[in-house]
PDB file of C-alpha atoms in Angstrom:
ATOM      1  CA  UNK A   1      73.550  26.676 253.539  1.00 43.00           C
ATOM      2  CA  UNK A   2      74.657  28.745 256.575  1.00 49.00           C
ATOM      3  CA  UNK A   3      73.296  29.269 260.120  1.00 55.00           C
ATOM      4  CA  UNK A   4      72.556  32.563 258.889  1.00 59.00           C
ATOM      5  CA  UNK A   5      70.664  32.384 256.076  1.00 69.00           C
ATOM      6  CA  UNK A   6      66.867  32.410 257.552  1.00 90.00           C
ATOM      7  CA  UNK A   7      68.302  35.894 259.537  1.00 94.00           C
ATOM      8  CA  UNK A   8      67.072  38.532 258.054  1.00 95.00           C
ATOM      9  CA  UNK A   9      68.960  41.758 258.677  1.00 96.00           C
ATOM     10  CA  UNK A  10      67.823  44.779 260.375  1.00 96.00           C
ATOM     11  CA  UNK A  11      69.052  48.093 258.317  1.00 95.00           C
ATOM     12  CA  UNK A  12      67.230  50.552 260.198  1.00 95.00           C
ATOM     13  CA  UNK A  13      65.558  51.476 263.184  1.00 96.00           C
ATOM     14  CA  UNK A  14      62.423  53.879 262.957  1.00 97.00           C
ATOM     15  CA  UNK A  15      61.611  55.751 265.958  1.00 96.00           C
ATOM     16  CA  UNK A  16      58.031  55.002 267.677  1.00 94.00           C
ATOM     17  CA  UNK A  17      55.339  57.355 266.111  1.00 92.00           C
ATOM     18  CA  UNK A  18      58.072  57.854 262.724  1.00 94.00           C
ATOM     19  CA  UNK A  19      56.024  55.068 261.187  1.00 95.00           C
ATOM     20  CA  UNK A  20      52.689  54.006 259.824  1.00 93.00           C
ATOM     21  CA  UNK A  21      52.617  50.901 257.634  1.00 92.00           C
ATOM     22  CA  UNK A  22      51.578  47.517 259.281  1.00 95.00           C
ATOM     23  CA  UNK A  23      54.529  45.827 260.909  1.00 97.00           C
ATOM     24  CA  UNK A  24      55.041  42.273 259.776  1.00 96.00           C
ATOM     25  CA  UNK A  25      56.073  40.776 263.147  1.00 98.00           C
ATOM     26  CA  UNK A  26      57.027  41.863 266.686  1.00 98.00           C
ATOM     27  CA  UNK A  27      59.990  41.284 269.258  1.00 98.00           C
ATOM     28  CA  UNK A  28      59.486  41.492 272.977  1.00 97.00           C
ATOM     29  CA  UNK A  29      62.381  42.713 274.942  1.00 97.00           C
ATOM     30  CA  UNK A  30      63.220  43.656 278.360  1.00 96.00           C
ATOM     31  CA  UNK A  31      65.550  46.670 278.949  1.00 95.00           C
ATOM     32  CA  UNK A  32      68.726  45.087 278.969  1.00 93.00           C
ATOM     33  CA  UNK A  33      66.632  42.970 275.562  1.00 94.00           C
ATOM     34  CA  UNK A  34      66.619  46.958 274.057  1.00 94.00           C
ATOM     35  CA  UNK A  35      70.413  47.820 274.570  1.00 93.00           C
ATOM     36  CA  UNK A  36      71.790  46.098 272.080  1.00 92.00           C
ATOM     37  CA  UNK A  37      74.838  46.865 269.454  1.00 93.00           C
ATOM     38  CA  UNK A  38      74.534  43.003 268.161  1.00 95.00           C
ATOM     39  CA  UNK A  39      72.204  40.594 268.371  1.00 94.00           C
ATOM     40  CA  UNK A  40      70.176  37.835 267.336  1.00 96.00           C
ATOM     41  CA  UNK A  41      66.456  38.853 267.603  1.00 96.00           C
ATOM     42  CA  UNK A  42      63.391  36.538 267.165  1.00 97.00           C
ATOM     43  CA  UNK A  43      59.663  37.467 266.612  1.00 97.00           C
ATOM     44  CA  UNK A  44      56.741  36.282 268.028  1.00 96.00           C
ATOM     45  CA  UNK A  45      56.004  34.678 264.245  1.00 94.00           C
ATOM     46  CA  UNK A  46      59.357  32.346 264.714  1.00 95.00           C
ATOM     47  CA  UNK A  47      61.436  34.602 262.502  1.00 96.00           C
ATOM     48  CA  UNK A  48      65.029  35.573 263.259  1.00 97.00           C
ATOM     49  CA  UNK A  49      66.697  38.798 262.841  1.00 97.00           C
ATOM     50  CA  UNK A  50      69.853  40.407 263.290  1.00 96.00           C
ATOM     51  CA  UNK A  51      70.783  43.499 264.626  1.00 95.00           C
ATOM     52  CA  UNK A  52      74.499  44.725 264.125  1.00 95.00           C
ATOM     53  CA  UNK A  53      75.715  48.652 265.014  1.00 92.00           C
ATOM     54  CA  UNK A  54      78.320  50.201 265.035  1.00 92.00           C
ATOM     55  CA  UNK A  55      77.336  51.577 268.416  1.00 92.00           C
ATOM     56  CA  UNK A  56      74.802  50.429 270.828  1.00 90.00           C
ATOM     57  CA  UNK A  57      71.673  51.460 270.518  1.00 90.00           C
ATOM     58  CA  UNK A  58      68.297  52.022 273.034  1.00 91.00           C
ATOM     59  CA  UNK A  59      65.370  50.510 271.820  1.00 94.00           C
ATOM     60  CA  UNK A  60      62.288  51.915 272.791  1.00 93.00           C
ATOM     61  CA  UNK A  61      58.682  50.255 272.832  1.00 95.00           C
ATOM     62  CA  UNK A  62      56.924  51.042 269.459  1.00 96.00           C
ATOM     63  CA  UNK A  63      60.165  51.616 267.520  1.00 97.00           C
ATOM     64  CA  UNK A  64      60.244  49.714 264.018  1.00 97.00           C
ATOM     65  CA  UNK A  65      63.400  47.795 263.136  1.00 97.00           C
ATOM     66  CA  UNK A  66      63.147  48.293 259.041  1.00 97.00           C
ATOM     67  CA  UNK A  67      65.034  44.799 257.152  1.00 97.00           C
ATOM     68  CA  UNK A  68      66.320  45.255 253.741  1.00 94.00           C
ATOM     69  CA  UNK A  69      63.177  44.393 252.133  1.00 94.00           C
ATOM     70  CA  UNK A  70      61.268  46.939 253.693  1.00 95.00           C
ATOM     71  CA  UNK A  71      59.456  44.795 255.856  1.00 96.00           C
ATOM     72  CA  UNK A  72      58.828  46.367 259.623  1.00 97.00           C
ATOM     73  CA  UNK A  73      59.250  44.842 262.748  1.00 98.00           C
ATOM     74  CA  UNK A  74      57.883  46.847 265.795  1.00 98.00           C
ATOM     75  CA  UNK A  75      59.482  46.384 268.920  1.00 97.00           C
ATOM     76  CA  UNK A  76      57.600  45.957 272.367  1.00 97.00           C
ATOM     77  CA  UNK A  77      58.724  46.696 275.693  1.00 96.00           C
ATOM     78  CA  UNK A  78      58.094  44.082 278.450  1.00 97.00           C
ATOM     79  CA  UNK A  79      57.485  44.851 281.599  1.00 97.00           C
ATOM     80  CA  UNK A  80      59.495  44.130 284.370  1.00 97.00           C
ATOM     81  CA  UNK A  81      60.243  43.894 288.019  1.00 98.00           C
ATOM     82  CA  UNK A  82      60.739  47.209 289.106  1.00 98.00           C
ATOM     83  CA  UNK A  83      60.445  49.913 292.068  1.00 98.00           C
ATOM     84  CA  UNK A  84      58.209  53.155 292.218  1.00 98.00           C
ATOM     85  CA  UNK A  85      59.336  55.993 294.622  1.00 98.00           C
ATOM     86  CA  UNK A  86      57.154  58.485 295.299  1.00 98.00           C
ATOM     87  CA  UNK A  87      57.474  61.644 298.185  1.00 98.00           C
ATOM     88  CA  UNK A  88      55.315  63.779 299.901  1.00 97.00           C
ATOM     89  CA  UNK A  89      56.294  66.772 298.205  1.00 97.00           C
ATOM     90  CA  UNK A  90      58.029  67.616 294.260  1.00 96.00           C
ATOM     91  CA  UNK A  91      60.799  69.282 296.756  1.00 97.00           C
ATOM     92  CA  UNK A  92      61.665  65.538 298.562  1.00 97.00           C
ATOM     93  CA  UNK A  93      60.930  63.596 295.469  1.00 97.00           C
ATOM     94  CA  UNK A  94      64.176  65.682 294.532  1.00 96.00           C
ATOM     95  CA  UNK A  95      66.086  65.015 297.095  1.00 96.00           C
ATOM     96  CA  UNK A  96      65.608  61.241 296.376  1.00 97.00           C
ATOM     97  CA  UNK A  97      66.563  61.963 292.384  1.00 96.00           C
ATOM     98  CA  UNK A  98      69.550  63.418 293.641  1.00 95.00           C
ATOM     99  CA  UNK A  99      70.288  59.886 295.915  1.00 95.00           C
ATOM    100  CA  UNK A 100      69.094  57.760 293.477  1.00 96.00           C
ATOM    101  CA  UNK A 101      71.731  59.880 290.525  1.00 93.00           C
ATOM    102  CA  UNK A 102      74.461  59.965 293.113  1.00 94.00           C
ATOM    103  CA  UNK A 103      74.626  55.812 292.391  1.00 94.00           C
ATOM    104  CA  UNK A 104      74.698  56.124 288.865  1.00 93.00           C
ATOM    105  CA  UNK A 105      71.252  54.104 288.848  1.00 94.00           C
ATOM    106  CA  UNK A 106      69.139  53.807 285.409  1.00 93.00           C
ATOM    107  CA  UNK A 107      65.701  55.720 286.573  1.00 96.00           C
ATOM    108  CA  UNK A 108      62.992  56.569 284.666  1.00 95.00           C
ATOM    109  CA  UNK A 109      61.485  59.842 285.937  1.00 95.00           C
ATOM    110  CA  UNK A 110      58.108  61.680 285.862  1.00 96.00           C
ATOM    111  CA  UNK A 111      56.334  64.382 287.749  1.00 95.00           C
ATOM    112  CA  UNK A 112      55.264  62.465 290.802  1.00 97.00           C
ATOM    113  CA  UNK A 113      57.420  59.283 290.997  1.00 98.00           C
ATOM    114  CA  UNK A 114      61.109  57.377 289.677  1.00 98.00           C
ATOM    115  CA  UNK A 115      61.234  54.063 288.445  1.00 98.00           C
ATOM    116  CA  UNK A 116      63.932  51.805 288.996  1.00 98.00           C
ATOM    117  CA  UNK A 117      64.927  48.315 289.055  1.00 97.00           C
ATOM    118  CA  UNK A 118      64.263  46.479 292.352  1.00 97.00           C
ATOM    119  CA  UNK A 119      67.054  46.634 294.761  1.00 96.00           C
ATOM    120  CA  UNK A 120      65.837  46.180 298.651  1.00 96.00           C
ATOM    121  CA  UNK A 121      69.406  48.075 299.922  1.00 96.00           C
ATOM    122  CA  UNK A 122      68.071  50.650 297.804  1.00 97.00           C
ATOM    123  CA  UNK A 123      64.372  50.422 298.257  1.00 97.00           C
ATOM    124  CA  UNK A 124      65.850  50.764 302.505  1.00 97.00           C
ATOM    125  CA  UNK A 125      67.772  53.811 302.014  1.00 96.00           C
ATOM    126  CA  UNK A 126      64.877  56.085 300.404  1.00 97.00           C
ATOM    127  CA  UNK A 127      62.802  54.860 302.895  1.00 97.00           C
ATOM    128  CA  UNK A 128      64.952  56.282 305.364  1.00 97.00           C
ATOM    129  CA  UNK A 129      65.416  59.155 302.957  1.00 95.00           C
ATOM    130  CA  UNK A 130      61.063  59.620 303.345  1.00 96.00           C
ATOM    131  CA  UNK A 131      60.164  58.099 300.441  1.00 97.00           C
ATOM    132  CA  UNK A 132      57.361  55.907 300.134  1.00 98.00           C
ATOM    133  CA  UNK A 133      58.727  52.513 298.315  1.00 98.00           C
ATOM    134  CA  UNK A 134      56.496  49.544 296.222  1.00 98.00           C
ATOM    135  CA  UNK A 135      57.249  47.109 294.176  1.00 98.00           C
ATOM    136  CA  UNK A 136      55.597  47.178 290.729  1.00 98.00           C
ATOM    137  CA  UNK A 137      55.745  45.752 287.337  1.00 98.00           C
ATOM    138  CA  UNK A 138      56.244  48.131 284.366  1.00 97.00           C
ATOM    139  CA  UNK A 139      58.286  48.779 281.288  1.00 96.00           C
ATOM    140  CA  UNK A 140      61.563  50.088 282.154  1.00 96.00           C
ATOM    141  CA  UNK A 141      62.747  52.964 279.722  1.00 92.00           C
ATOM    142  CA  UNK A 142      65.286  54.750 281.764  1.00 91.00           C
ATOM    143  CA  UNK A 143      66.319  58.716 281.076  1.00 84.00           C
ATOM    144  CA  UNK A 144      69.531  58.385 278.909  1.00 74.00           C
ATOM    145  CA  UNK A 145      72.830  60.645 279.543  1.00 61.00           C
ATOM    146  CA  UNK A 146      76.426  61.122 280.866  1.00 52.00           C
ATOM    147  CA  UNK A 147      76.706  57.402 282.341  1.00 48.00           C
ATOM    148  CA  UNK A 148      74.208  55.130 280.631  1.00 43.00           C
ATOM    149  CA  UNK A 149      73.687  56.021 276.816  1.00 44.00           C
ATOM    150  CA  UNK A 150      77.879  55.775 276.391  1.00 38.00           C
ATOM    151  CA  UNK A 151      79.991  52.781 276.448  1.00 37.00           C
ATOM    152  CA  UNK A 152      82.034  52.255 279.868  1.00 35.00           C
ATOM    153  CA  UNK A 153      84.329  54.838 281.164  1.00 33.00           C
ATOM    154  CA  UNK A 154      86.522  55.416 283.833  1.00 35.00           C
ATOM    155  CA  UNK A 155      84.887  57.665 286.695  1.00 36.00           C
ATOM    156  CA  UNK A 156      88.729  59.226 287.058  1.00 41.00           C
ATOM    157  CA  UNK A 157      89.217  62.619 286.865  1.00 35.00           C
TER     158      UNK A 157
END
């Protein structure tokens, strides 16, 4: 018998809140755990299961990964070392989006603060930038577009 018998494949993913029925196990990934275009997954029950796209996927906490016999296993995001910048005003906590873009950094963004992964080069330059800087732990689902839902590229124009 092979390796890869006891991996059960995954044939579908189910976004969060896009299903209902019980899940029969659960994998706990990081970010870089929910990027994935192949991998070897295993559940909190033991059980082993394999992911393989044609493209690489983003994961997100309380998405379903469907196997071929219908069985559901919900994915939950860990959380992780990360950095919260906040401003005094929605005006500056702009300014700091546009720093923070300008380095092609994953952030996560909301009303009143940015999440990103903990860099203290970083964390020193939006301080000088104004922004008040603290280390947190939290899940990590970055905004997706031009530079981090697509495979590498050249920045050449």
């Amino acid at each position: 018998m092979s390796e890869t018998a006891d991996i059960a494949p995954i044939v579908e993913i189910l976004p969060a809140k896009a299903w209902a029925a019980a899940p029969a196990d659960r994998v706990r990934l990081d970010y870089d755990g929910r990027r994935r275009r192949r991998i070897v997954l295993t559940g909190m029950a033991g059980a082993r299961y394999l992911l393989d796209l044609p493209e690489t996927a983003h994961l997100r906490h309380g998405d379903a990964l469907k196997l071929a016999d219908g069985r559901l296993v919900e994915v939950e995001a860990l959380a992780e070392p990360l950095l919260e910048i906040r401003a005094a005003s929605t005006e500056a906590l702009l300014r700091l989006s546009w720093h923070i873009g300008n380095r092609h950094l994953a952030a996560a963004v909301f009303a009143d603060r940015i999440l990103i992964r903990r860099d203290h080069v970083i964390a020193h330059m939006l301080e000088h930038q104004g922004a008040q800087v603290r280390e947190v732990e939290a899940i990590f689902d970055p905004e997706g577009g031009a530079y981090h839902d697509h495979a590498p590229h050249s920045h050449e124009h």
